[in-house]
mmCIF file of C-alpha atoms and ligand atoms in Angstrom:
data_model
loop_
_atom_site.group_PDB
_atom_site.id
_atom_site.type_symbol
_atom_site.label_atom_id
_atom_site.label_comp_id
_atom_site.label_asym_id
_atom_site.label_seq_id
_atom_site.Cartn_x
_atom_site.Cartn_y
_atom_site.Cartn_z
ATOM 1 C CA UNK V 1 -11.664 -13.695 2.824
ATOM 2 C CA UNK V 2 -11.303 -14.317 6.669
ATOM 3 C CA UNK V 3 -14.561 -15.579 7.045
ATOM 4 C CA UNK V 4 -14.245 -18.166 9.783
ATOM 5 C CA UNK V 5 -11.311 -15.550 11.721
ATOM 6 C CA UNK V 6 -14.375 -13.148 11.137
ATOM 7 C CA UNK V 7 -16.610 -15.289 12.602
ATOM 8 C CA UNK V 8 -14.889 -16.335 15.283
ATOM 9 C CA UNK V 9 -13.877 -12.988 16.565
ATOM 10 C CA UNK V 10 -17.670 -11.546 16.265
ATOM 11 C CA UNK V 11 -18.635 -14.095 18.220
ATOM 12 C CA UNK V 12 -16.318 -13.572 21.122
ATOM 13 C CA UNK V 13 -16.781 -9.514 20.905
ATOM 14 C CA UNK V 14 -20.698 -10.229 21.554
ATOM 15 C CA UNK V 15 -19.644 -12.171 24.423
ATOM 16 C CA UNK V 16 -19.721 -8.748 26.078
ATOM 17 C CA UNK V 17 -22.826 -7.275 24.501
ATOM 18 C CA UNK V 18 -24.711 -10.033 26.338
ATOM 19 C CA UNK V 19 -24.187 -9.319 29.582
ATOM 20 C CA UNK V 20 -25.995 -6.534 31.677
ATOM 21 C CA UNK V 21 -23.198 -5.723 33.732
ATOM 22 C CA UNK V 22 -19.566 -6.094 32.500
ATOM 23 C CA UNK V 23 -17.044 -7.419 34.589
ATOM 24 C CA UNK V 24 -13.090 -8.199 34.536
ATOM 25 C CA UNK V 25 -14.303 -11.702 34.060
ATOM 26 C CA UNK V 26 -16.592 -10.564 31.047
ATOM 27 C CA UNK V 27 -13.498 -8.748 29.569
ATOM 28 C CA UNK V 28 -10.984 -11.548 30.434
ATOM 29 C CA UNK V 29 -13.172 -14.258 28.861
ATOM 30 C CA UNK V 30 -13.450 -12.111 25.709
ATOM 31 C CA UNK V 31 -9.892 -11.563 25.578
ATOM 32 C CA UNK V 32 -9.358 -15.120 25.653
ATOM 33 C CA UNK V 33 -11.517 -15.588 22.955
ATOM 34 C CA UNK V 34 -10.083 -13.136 20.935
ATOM 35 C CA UNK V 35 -6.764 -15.022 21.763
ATOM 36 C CA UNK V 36 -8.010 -18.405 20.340
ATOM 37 C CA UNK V 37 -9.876 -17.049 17.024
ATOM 38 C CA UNK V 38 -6.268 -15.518 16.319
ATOM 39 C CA UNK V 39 -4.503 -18.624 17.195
ATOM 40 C CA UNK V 40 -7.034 -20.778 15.104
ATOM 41 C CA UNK V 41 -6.297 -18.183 11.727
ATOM 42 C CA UNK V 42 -2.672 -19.501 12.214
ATOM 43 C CA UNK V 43 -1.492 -16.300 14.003
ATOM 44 C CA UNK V 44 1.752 -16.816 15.679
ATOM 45 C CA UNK V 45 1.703 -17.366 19.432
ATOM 46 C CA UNK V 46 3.205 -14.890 20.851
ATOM 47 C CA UNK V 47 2.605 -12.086 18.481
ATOM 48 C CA UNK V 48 -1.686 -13.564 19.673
ATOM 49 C CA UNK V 49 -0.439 -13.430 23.089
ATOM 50 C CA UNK V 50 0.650 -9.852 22.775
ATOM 51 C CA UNK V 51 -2.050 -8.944 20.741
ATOM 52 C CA UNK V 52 -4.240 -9.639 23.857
ATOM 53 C CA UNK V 53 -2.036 -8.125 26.561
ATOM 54 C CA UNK V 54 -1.511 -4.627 24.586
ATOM 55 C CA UNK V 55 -6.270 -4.906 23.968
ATOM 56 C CA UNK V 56 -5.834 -5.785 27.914
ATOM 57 C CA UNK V 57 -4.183 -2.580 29.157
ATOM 58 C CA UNK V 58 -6.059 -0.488 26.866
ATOM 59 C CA UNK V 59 -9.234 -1.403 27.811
ATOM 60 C CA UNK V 60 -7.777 -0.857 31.327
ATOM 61 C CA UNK V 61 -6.393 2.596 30.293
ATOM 62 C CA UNK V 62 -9.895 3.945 28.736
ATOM 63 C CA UNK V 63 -11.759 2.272 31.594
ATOM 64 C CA UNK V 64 -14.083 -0.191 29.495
ATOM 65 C CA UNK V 65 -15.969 -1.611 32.547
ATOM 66 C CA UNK V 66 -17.418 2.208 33.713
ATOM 67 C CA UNK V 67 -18.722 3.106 29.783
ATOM 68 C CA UNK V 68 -21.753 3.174 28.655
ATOM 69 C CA UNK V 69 -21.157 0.728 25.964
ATOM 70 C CA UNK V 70 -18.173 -1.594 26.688
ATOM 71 C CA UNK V 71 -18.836 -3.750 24.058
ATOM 72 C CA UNK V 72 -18.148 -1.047 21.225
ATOM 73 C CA UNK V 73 -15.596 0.207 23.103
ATOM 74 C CA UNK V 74 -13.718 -3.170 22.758
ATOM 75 C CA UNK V 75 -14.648 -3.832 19.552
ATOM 76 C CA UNK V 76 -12.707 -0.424 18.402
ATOM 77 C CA UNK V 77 -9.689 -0.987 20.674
ATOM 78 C CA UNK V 78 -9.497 -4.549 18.963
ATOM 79 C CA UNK V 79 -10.119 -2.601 15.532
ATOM 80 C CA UNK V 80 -7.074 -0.085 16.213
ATOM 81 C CA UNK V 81 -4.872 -2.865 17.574
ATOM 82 C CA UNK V 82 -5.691 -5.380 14.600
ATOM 83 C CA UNK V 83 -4.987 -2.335 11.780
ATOM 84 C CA UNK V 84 -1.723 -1.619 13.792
ATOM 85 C CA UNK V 85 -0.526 -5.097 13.884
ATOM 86 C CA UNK V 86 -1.063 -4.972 10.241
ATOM 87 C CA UNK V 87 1.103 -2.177 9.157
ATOM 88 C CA UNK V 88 -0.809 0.971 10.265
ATOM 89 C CA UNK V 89 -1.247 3.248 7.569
ATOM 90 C CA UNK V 90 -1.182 1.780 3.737
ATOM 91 C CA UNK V 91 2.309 2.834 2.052
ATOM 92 C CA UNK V 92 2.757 2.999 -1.663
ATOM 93 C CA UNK V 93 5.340 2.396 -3.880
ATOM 94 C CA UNK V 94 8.513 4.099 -4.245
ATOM 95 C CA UNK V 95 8.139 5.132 -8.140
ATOM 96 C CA UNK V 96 10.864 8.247 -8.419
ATOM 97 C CA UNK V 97 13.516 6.760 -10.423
ATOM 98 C CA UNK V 98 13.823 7.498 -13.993
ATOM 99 C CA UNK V 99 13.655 4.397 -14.605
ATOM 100 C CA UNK V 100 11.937 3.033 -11.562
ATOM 101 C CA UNK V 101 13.601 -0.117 -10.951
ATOM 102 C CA UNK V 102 11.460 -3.171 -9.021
ATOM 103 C CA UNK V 103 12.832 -6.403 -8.211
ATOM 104 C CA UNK V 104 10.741 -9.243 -7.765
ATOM 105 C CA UNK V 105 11.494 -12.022 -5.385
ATOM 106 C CA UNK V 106 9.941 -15.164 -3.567
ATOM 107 C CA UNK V 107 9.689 -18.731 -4.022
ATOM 108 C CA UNK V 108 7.888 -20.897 -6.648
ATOM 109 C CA UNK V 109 4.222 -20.532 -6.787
ATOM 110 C CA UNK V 110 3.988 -17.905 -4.268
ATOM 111 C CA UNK V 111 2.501 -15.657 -7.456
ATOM 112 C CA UNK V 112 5.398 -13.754 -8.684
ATOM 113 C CA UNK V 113 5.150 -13.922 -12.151
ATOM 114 C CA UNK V 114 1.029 -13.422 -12.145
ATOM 115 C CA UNK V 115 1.975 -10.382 -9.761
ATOM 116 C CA UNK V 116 4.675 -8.857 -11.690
ATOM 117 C CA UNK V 117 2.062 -8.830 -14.940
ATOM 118 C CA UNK V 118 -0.675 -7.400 -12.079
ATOM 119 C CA UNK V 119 1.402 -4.429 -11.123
ATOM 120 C CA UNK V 120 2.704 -3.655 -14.434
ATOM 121 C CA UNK V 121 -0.192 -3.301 -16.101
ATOM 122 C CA UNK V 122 -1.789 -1.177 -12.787
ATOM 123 C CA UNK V 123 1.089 0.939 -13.258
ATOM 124 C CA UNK V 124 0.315 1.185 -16.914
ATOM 125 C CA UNK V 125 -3.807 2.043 -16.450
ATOM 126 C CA UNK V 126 -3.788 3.036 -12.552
ATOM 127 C CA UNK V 127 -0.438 5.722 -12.909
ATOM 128 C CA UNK V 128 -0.082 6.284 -16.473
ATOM 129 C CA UNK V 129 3.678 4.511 -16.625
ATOM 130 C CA UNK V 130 5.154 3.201 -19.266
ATOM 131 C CA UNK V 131 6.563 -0.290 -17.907
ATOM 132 C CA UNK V 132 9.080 -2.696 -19.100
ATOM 133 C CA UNK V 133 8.827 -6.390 -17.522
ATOM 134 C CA UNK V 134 11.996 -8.196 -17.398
ATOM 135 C CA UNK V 135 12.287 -11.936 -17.292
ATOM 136 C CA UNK V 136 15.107 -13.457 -15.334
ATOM 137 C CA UNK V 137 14.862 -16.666 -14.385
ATOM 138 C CA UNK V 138 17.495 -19.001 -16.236
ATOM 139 C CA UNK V 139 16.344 -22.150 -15.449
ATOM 140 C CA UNK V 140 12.746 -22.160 -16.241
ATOM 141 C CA UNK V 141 12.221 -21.574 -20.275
ATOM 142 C CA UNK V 142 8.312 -21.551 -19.376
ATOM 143 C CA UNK V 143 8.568 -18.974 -16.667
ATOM 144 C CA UNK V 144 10.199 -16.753 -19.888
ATOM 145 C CA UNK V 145 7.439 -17.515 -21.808
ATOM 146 C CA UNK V 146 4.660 -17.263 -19.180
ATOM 147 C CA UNK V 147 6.213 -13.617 -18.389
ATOM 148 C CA UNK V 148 5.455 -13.355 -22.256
ATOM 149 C CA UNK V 149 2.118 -14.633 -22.214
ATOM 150 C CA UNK V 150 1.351 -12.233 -19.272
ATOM 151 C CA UNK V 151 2.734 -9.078 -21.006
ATOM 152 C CA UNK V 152 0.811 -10.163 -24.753
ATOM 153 C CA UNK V 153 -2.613 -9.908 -22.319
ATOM 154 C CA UNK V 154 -1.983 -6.654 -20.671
ATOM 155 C CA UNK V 155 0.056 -4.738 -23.807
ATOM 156 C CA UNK V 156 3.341 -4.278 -22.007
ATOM 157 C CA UNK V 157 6.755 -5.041 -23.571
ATOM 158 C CA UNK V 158 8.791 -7.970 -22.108
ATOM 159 C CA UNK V 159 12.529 -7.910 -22.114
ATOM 160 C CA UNK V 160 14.482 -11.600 -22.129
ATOM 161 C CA UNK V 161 17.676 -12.741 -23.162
ATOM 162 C CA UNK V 162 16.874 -16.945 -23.652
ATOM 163 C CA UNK V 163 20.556 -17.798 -24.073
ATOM 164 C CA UNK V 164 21.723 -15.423 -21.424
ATOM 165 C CA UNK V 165 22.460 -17.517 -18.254
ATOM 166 C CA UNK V 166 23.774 -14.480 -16.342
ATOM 167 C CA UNK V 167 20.721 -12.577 -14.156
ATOM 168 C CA UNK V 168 22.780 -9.669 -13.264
ATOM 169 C CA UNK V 169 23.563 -9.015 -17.293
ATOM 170 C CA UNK V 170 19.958 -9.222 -18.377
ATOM 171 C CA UNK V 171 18.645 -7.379 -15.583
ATOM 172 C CA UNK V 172 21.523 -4.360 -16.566
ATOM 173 C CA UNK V 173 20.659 -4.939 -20.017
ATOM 174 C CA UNK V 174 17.145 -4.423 -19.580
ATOM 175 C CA UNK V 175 17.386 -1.315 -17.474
ATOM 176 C CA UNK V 176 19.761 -0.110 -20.411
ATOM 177 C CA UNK V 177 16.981 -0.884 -23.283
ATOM 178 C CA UNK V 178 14.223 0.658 -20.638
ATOM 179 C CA UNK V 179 16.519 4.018 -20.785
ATOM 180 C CA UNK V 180 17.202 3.914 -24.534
ATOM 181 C CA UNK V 181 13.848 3.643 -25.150
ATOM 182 C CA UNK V 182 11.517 5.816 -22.847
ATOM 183 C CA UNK V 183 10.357 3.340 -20.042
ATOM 184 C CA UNK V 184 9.726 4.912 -16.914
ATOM 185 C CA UNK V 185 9.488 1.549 -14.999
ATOM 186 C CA UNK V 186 11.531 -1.417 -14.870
ATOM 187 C CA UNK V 187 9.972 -4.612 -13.039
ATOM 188 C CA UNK V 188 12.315 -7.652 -13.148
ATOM 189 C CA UNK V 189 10.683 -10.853 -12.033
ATOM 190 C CA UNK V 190 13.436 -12.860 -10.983
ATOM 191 C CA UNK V 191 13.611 -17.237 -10.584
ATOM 192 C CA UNK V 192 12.394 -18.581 -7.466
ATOM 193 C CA UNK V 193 12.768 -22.004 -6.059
ATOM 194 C CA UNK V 194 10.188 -24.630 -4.165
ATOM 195 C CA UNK V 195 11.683 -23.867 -0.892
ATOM 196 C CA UNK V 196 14.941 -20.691 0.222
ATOM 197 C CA UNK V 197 18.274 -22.041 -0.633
ATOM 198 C CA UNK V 198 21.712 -20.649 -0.900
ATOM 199 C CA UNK V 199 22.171 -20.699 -4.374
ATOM 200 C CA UNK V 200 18.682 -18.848 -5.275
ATOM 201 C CA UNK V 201 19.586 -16.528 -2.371
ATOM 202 C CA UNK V 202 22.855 -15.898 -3.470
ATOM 203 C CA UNK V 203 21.771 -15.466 -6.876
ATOM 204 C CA UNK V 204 18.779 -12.622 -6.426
ATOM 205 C CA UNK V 205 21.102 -10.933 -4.161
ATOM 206 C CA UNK V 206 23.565 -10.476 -6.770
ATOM 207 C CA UNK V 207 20.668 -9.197 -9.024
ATOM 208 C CA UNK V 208 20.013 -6.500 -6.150
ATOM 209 C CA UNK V 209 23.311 -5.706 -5.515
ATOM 210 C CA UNK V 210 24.178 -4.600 -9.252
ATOM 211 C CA UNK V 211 20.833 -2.661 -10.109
ATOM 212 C CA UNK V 212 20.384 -1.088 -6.764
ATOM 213 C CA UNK V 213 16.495 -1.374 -7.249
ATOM 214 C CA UNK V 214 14.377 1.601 -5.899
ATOM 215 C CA UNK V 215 11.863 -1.079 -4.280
ATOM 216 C CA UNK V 216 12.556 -4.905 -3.570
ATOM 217 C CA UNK V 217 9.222 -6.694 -3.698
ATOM 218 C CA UNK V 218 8.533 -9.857 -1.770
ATOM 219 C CA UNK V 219 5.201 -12.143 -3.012
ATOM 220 C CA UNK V 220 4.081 -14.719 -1.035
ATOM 221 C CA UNK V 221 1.940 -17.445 -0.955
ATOM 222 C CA UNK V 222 -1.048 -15.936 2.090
ATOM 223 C CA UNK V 223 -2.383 -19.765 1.713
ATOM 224 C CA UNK V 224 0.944 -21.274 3.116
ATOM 225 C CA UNK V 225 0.040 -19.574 6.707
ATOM 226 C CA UNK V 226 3.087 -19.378 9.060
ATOM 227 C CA UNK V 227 5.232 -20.770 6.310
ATOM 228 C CA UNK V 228 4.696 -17.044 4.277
ATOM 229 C CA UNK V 229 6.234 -15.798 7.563
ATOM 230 C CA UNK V 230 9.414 -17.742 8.067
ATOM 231 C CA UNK V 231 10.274 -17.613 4.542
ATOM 232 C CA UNK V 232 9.488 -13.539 4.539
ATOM 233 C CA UNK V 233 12.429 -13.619 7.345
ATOM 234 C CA UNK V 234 14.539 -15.749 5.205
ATOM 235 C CA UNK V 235 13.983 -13.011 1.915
ATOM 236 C CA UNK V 236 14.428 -10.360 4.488
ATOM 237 C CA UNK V 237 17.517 -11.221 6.500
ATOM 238 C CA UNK V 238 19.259 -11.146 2.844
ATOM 239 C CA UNK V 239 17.773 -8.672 1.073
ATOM 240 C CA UNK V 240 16.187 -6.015 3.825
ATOM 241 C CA UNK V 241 13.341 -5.892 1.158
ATOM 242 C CA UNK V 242 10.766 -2.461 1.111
ATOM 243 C CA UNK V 243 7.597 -4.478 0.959
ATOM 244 C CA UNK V 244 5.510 -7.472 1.070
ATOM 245 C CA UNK V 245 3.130 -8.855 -1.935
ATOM 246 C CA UNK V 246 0.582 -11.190 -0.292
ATOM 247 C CA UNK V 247 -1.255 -13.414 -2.898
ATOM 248 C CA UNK V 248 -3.997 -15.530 -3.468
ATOM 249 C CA UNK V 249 -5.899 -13.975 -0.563
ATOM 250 C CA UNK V 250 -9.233 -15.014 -2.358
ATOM 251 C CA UNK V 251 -8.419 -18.512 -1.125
ATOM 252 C CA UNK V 252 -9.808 -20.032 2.124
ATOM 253 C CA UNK V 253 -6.613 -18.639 3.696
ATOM 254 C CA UNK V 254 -7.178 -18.421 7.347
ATOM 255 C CA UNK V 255 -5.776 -14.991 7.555
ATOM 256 C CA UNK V 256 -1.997 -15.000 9.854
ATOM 257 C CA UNK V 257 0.129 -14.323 7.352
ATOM 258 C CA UNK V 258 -1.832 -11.111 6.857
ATOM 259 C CA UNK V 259 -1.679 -10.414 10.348
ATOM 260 C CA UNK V 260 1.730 -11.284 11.595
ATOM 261 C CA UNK V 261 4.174 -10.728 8.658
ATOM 262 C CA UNK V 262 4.373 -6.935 9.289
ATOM 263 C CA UNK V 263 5.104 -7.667 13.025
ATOM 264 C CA UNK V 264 7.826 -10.358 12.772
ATOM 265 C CA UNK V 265 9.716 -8.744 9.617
ATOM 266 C CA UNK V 266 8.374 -4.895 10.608
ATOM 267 C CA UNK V 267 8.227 -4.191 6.840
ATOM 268 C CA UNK V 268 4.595 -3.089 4.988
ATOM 269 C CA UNK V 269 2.392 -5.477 3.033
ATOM 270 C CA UNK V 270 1.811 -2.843 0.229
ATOM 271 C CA UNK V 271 -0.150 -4.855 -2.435
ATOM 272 C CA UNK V 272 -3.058 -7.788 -2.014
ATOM 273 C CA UNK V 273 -3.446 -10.606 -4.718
ATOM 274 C CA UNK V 274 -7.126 -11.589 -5.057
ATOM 275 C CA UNK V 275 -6.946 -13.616 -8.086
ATOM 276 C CA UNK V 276 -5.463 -15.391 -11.320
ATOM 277 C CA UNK V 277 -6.750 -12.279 -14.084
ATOM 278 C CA UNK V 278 -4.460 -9.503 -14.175
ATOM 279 C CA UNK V 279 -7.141 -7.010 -12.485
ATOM 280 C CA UNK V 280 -6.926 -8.683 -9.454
ATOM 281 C CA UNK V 281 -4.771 -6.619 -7.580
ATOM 282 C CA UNK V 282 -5.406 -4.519 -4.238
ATOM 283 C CA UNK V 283 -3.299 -1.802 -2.347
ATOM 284 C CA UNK V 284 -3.246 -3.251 1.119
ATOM 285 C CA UNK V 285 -4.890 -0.677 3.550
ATOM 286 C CA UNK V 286 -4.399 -2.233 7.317
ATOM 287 C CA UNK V 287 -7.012 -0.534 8.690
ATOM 288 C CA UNK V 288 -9.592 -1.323 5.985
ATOM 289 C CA UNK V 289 -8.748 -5.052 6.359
ATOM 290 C CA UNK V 290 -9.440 -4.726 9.846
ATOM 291 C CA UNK V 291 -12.807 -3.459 9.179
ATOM 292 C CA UNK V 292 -13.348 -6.231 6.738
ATOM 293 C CA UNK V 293 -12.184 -8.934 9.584
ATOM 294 C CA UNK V 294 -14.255 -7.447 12.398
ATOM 295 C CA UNK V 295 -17.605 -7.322 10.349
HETATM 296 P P1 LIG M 1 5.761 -17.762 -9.626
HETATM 297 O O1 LIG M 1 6.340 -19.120 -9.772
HETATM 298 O O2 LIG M 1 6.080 -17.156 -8.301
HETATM 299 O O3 LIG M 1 6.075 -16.832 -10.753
HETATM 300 O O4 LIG M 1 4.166 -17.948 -9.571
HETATM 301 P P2 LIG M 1 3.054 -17.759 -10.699
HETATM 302 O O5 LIG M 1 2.864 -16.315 -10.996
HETATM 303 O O6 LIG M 1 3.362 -18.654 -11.840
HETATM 304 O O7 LIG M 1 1.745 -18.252 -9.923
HETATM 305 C C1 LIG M 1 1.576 -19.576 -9.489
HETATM 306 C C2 LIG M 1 0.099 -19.942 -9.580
HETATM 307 O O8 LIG M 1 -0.653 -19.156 -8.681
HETATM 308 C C3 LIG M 1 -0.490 -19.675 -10.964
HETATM 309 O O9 LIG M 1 -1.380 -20.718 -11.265
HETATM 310 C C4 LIG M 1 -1.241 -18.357 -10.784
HETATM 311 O O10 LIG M 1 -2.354 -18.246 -11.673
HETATM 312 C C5 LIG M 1 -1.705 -18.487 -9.353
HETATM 313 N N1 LIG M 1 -1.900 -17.182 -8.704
HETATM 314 C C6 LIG M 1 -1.054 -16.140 -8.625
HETATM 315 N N2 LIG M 1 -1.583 -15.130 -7.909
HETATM 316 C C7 LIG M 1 -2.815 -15.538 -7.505
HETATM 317 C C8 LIG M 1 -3.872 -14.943 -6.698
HETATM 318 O O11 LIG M 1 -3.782 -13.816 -6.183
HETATM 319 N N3 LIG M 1 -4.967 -15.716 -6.504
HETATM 320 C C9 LIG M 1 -5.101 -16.970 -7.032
HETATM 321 N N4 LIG M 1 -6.218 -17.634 -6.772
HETATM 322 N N5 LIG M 1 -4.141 -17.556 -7.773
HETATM 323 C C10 LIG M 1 -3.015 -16.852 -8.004
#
């Protein structure tokens, strides 16, 4: 995970290490460095640029250049700024409804279905839940039966309606048979299209609008780089969601959707994908992913 951004960044940290005596050129260099390794693991621009600026006055502010060893020095200012930039501390789930209520959403692909099994059955082994997956997507027959498939493997009940065409029913019906029948959590995986459009938008926001969910959940795709980040805006701008689901993070993904999602839409990533089997799952902890990144 990160490997090259990994890479990269060690090498321009030990740019400083080298040298007997630091300078502002030493620390300027680095910085630039730093700049390009983020730029090169598809980090946006600016949000690189100020990355670098806020590491700059830091360093500047704990006087780098007089300490005994600059080079650490900058390698934990980096370290703090990088977990910031990521979300800061790691925030759970909101899980205090009787029935929790979760709603899914995302595009195509980005991993909701495979994610909505994932949490289910975490919630099932990890918290001791009783969960209830609910498949809503209309259009897709297989996506019903893949949310089938999903819940057969991990022993959780799956709620459909195949000749329902009306999201907003089944999702009330669901949370209805979820009440009537002792589920404590409701997670309703909703249809998502190849790319945002009106209709789907229109459509989940319905969905949200009549089951008031306690926490909207948006998956992406960590693989489709600054894509993940535009389309988080798009989810966000219509739904204000609570969290983000980043997936397929054991891919060669070069790591800025990690980085710069939390900055641009300013809401947590809360769970990692690592995987197809229904294990691989993560809580997202910023500051342990910046450890990770920086080696
Ligand atoms: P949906 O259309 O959003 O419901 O997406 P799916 O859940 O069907 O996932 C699309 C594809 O991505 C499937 O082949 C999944 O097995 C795969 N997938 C989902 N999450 C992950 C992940 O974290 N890592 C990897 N490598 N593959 C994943």
């Amino acid at each position: 995970m990160f490997d090259n951004l990994s890479d990269k960044l060690d090498k321009a940290l030990h740019l400083l290490k080298g040298h007997g005596k630091i300078t502002d050129v030493n620390v300027a260099d680095t910085l630039k460095e730093v700049r390009r390794a983020l730029l090169d693991a598809d980090v946006n621009f600016k949000i690189a640029k100020d990355f670098t600026t806020r590491v700059k006055e830091k360093a500047i502010g704990e006087n780098v250049l007089t300490t005994l060893q600059p080079g650490q020095l900058m390698v934990k200012i980096v370290k703090d700024e990088l977990t910031e930039l990521m979300g800061g501390d790691a925030t759970g789930i909101n899980l205090s409804g009787n029935p929790t209520v979760i709603l899914m959403s995302g595009l195509q692909g980005s991993g909701k279905t495979t994610f909505s099994g994932k949490l289910a059955n975490f919630l099932k082994t990890k918290k001791n839940k009783k969960p209830l997956l609910v498949a809503c997507d209309i259009y897709r027959p297989a996506a019903i039966n893949q949310l089938h498939v999903v819940g057969g493997q991990i022993g959780v009940e799956v709620y459909s309606e195949p000749e329902n065409k009306n999201p907003v029913e089944i999702a009330q019906n669901a949370i209805k048979h979820a009440k009537a029948n002792g589920f404590n959590v409701v997670i309703v995986d909703t249809a998502g299209r190849l790319a945002v459009d009106e209709e789907m938008m229109n459509e989940i926001a319905n969905v949200h609008k009549a089951i008031e969910p306690h926490e909207t959940l948006f998956v992406v795709d960590a693989m489709t780089g600054q894509d993940a980040v535009n389309t988080a805006k798009a989810f966000n701008d219509r739904l204000n969601f609570d969290g983000v689901i980043l997936t397929k993070l054991d891919g060669d993904t070069r790591g800025g959707a990690a980085i710069s999602i939390k900055s641009v839409v300013n809401k947590p990533i809360k769970f990692i994908g690592t995987g197809e089997k229904m294990e691989a799952i993560d809580v997202f902890y910023p500051n342990r992913m910046a450890d990770r990144i920086l080696g």
